[in-house]
Amino acid sequence: MSLESSSAVLKDEKHVGVAVSTREVDTGAQLVAGLTSTLEPDEALRIRRKIDRHIMPLMMILYWIQFMDKTTLGNAAILGIQEATHLSTNQYNWLGTVFYLSYLLFEYPQNLALQRFPVGKWMSINIFVWAVALACHAACKNFAGLLVVRLLLGVCEGSITAGFLIVSSMFYTRTEQTLRVGYWFLMNGTAQIISGFISFGVLHITTSGFEPWQWLMIITGLLTLILAISFWFLFPDSPTNAWFLTPDERTKAVQRIKENQTGVENKHFKTEQMVEALTDPKTWLFALFSALDNVPNSLTNQQSLIVASFGFTALQTTLLSCIPGVVEIVTIFTGVRLAARRPNSRAYVGAAYFVPSWLGILLVNLLPWSDKAGLLFGQYLSGVSTPGFVLSLSWLNSVTAGHTKRVVTNAIMLSAYCIGNSAGPFMWKSQYKPRNHVPWAVIGACYIVCPILLLVIRAVLVRENRKRDAEPVDDNEEEYVIERITEDGKRVEVKVDKEFLDMTDRQNRDFRYVL
């Protein structure tokens, strides 16, 4: 049945209910308020597939590009950037850290901007600035120049993951979010493969006065610039105004995510929701997990150097750096598929993937230095735990309602991600080489605590669900209405469902936490 044919029943007299301002409710409320029809499953599936076709390719390509750009520093280390710009080991580590420090400082402002401005357009501006900053790496001659452009990269990237989490919650149901977040996040693995091959290719470019690492920066900068322009014209800001959906399909797209009880978005900042986010224990449990799980992420910039220390040539190292990308793709894909197929299994699946990583850490530390194959295998195995973080991102997004609260919790989660990534590079000191036992011990400790945290979060949410199930049902719950102007200019009041009142997960006692 078409939703256009099932419009609200309008009355000249006042609708009996609590009137709420359109400023307070979700943006999707204007589209679905007063609807009485249900959305057929086949039609909902058609809408979802249309959304997939138009936004998932762009999200996946951008996440590939952003990770490739972020890790150009690691590839450039093998291509000669340290020698060309006279970097010490400590300065090289600082370039990895300063990216995440600027990311951290601007994460909250970026999230506020994503709430205030159109999501797609704001991300496009950030991608453009980041493309220019990346290409400018090629002009840098010293540590100071590289420090500035790395700072700019961190500022701009703060909008991407936060923006993608918001967009995923706007267009997809909670189960669908688990898969979609996994699909765009696994492009990190694709980035490692492609950047490895680009690095291999630029090693064969011989131009006087322009080194291979500079070509790497120019090529990746141009790819990012093309994507920035594409995003501006093609990426939607919301299902309420998506260019590829008809007016009727926009209404259906909003109605389709009603089950989330999180709505689409609200452009007005609500202080009370910010306070709730700051006082919610699960916010800080997820943040602690995010920080500890990303301390080992410093391996991203160290990987090529570690592999080279095993005795491989620069050409061999660039090719071997592709393998962690394959590992990441396989583990994220299988992890999110398992979590989506088995209801309420996010914590269990995420925790299970830390076990192979611990085995990899043991191999790297205990095998003899002469066993190149075994050391490489251990190195690759240590990266199997990635699904834990991917599942935590979609999980936090699914258990947080209220647009301002979601913006604040995302900012805290990603700020903690920055803290972990900022601290990690300082483990890799020259006195620990070549075995790096101390950094690996820290990584091992993080990988013990992280799965425990996932299980603790699950226990907290299970207890809250049981508490809500035991509460008496409120049969006298008030109805809420918003004012709408009809085509003939009449002001009428129409009912709006609780799901589109922009209530938080604490305020809405009908909200149940997915596990």
Short mmCIF file of C-alpha atoms in Angstrom, two decimals, residues 203-388:
data_model
loop_
_atom_site.label_atom_id
_atom_site.label_comp_id
_atom_site.label_asym_id
_atom_site.label_seq_id
_atom_site.Cartn_x
_atom_site.Cartn_y
_atom_site.Cartn_z
CA LEU A 203 59.37 2.36 -5.99
CA HIS A 204 59.88 1.83 -9.73
CA ILE A 205 59.37 5.51 -10.60
CA THR A 206 62.71 7.24 -11.18
CA THR A 207 62.45 11.02 -11.44
CA SER A 208 65.23 13.41 -10.52
CA GLY A 209 64.36 15.63 -7.58
CA PHE A 210 61.11 13.79 -6.78
CA GLU A 211 61.29 10.69 -4.63
CA PRO A 212 58.93 7.66 -4.51
CA TRP A 213 57.38 8.73 -1.17
CA GLN A 214 56.46 12.09 -2.72
CA TRP A 215 54.74 10.35 -5.62
CA LEU A 216 52.78 8.28 -3.07
CA MET A 217 51.48 11.47 -1.44
CA ILE A 218 50.54 13.10 -4.76
CA ILE A 219 48.71 10.01 -6.09
CA THR A 220 46.72 9.44 -2.90
CA GLY A 221 45.97 13.18 -2.61
CA LEU A 222 44.51 13.28 -6.13
CA LEU A 223 42.33 10.22 -5.44
CA THR A 224 41.00 11.92 -2.31
CA LEU A 225 40.28 15.15 -4.19
CA ILE A 226 38.18 13.31 -6.79
CA LEU A 227 36.23 11.64 -3.99
CA ALA A 228 35.57 14.95 -2.23
CA ILE A 229 33.87 16.31 -5.35
CA SER A 230 31.86 13.10 -5.81
CA PHE A 231 30.69 13.20 -2.19
CA TRP A 232 29.43 16.77 -2.51
CA PHE A 233 27.10 15.90 -5.35
CA LEU A 234 26.15 12.28 -4.60
CA PHE A 235 26.10 11.64 -0.85
CA PRO A 236 22.76 12.33 0.91
CA ASP A 237 22.40 14.28 4.15
CA SER A 238 19.36 12.38 5.45
CA PRO A 239 16.59 10.02 4.28
CA THR A 240 14.20 12.98 4.61
CA ASN A 241 15.85 14.74 1.65
CA ALA A 242 17.88 12.04 -0.14
CA TRP A 243 18.06 13.00 -3.83
CA PHE A 244 17.69 9.40 -5.06
CA LEU A 245 14.43 8.75 -3.18
CA THR A 246 11.00 9.96 -4.29
CA PRO A 247 8.88 11.84 -1.68
CA ASP A 248 6.89 8.64 -1.06
CA GLU A 249 10.09 6.59 -0.70
CA ARG A 250 11.53 9.09 1.78
CA THR A 251 8.51 8.56 4.01
CA LYS A 252 8.93 4.80 3.73
CA ALA A 253 12.66 5.04 4.46
CA VAL A 254 11.87 6.86 7.72
CA GLN A 255 9.05 4.48 8.63
CA ARG A 256 11.39 1.54 7.97
CA ILE A 257 13.71 2.51 10.86
CA LYS A 258 10.87 3.07 13.35
CA GLU A 259 11.85 -0.17 15.14
CA ASN A 260 15.19 1.41 16.15
CA GLN A 261 13.34 3.84 18.45
CA THR A 262 16.13 6.32 17.69
CA GLY A 263 14.56 8.39 14.89
CA VAL A 264 16.55 10.10 12.12
CA GLU A 265 18.11 13.28 13.56
CA ASN A 266 17.42 16.51 15.40
CA LYS A 267 19.38 19.64 14.47
CA HIS A 268 19.01 21.29 17.88
CA PHE A 269 21.49 20.64 20.67
CA LYS A 270 19.82 19.50 23.92
CA THR A 271 21.86 20.10 27.06
CA GLU A 272 19.91 17.56 29.11
CA GLN A 273 20.83 14.83 26.61
CA MET A 274 24.50 15.80 26.81
CA VAL A 275 24.35 15.50 30.63
CA GLU A 276 22.69 12.09 30.32
CA ALA A 277 25.43 10.90 27.96
CA LEU A 278 28.12 12.04 30.41
CA THR A 279 26.45 10.29 33.36
CA ASP A 280 25.57 7.03 31.58
CA PRO A 281 27.94 4.22 32.74
CA LYS A 282 27.84 2.43 29.40
CA THR A 283 29.27 5.53 27.67
CA TRP A 284 32.46 5.22 29.71
CA LEU A 285 32.65 1.44 29.46
CA PHE A 286 32.60 1.72 25.67
CA ALA A 287 35.14 4.58 25.86
CA LEU A 288 37.53 2.52 28.00
CA PHE A 289 37.24 -0.36 25.57
CA SER A 290 37.90 2.00 22.65
CA ALA A 291 41.02 3.48 24.24
CA LEU A 292 42.59 0.14 25.22
CA ASP A 293 41.68 -1.59 21.96
CA ASN A 294 43.42 1.11 19.93
CA VAL A 295 46.73 1.26 21.78
CA PRO A 296 47.82 -1.73 19.59
CA ASN A 297 46.74 0.23 16.50
CA SER A 298 50.20 1.83 16.57
CA LEU A 299 51.24 -1.30 14.69
CA THR A 300 49.76 0.39 11.58
CA ASN A 301 52.76 2.73 11.23
CA GLN A 302 55.26 0.22 12.67
CA GLN A 303 54.25 -2.80 10.60
CA SER A 304 56.47 -2.11 7.61
CA LEU A 305 59.45 -1.33 9.84
CA ILE A 306 58.93 -4.52 11.86
CA VAL A 307 58.65 -6.67 8.73
CA ALA A 308 61.75 -5.03 7.26
CA SER A 309 63.62 -5.80 10.52
CA PHE A 310 63.02 -9.50 9.86
CA GLY A 311 65.49 -9.15 6.98
CA PHE A 312 63.22 -8.50 3.98
CA THR A 313 64.09 -5.99 1.23
CA ALA A 314 62.07 -2.80 0.63
CA LEU A 315 60.30 -4.39 -2.36
CA GLN A 316 59.46 -7.54 -0.41
CA THR A 317 58.25 -5.50 2.57
CA THR A 318 55.85 -3.41 0.46
CA LEU A 319 54.26 -6.60 -0.90
CA LEU A 320 54.15 -8.36 2.47
CA SER A 321 52.39 -5.30 3.94
CA CYS A 322 49.34 -6.25 1.83
CA ILE A 323 48.69 -9.44 3.83
CA PRO A 324 47.41 -7.72 7.03
CA GLY A 325 44.79 -6.12 4.79
CA VAL A 326 43.54 -9.53 3.69
CA VAL A 327 43.44 -10.67 7.34
CA GLU A 328 41.40 -7.61 8.29
CA ILE A 329 38.90 -8.08 5.47
CA VAL A 330 38.31 -11.75 6.29
CA THR A 331 38.04 -11.27 10.05
CA ILE A 332 35.69 -8.25 9.92
CA PHE A 333 33.46 -9.88 7.29
CA THR A 334 33.14 -13.13 9.23
CA GLY A 335 32.78 -11.31 12.56
CA VAL A 336 29.89 -9.04 11.56
CA ARG A 337 28.15 -11.87 9.68
CA LEU A 338 28.31 -14.05 12.79
CA ALA A 339 27.02 -11.26 15.03
CA ALA A 340 24.15 -10.49 12.63
CA ARG A 341 23.12 -14.15 12.28
CA ARG A 342 23.19 -14.99 15.98
CA PRO A 343 20.86 -12.64 17.92
CA ASN A 344 22.37 -10.75 20.85
CA SER A 345 25.87 -12.17 20.29
CA ARG A 346 27.91 -9.00 19.71
CA ALA A 347 29.93 -9.28 22.93
CA TYR A 348 30.59 -13.00 22.54
CA VAL A 349 31.72 -12.71 18.92
CA GLY A 350 33.90 -9.67 19.62
CA ALA A 351 35.56 -11.37 22.61
CA ALA A 352 36.23 -14.60 20.69
CA TYR A 353 38.32 -12.81 18.05
CA PHE A 354 40.84 -11.68 20.67
CA VAL A 355 41.98 -15.28 21.25
CA PRO A 356 43.92 -15.69 17.93
CA SER A 357 45.51 -12.28 18.48
CA TRP A 358 46.92 -13.45 21.79
CA LEU A 359 48.37 -16.52 20.07
CA GLY A 360 50.05 -14.22 17.52
CA ILE A 361 51.60 -12.11 20.29
CA LEU A 362 53.04 -15.25 21.92
CA LEU A 363 54.55 -16.41 18.61
CA VAL A 364 56.21 -13.04 17.90
CA ASN A 365 57.79 -12.99 21.35
CA LEU A 366 58.77 -16.64 21.80
CA LEU A 367 59.90 -17.82 18.35
CA PRO A 368 63.62 -17.56 17.51
CA TRP A 369 64.62 -14.47 15.52
CA SER A 370 65.79 -16.71 12.67
CA ASP A 371 62.26 -18.07 12.09
CA LYS A 372 61.08 -15.46 9.56
CA ALA A 373 57.96 -17.38 8.49
CA GLY A 374 56.82 -17.97 12.07
CA LEU A 375 57.43 -14.35 13.08
CA LEU A 376 55.48 -13.11 10.06
CA PHE A 377 52.60 -15.48 10.83
CA GLY A 378 52.51 -14.28 14.44
CA GLN A 379 52.57 -10.66 13.28
CA TYR A 380 49.60 -11.22 10.98
CA LEU A 381 47.69 -13.25 13.56
CA SER A 382 47.94 -10.39 16.08
CA GLY A 383 45.59 -8.35 13.86
CA VAL A 384 42.66 -10.79 14.03
CA SER A 385 40.97 -8.92 16.91
CA THR A 386 39.68 -6.03 14.75
CA PRO A 387 36.01 -7.22 14.74
CA GLY A 388 35.79 -6.37 18.45
#
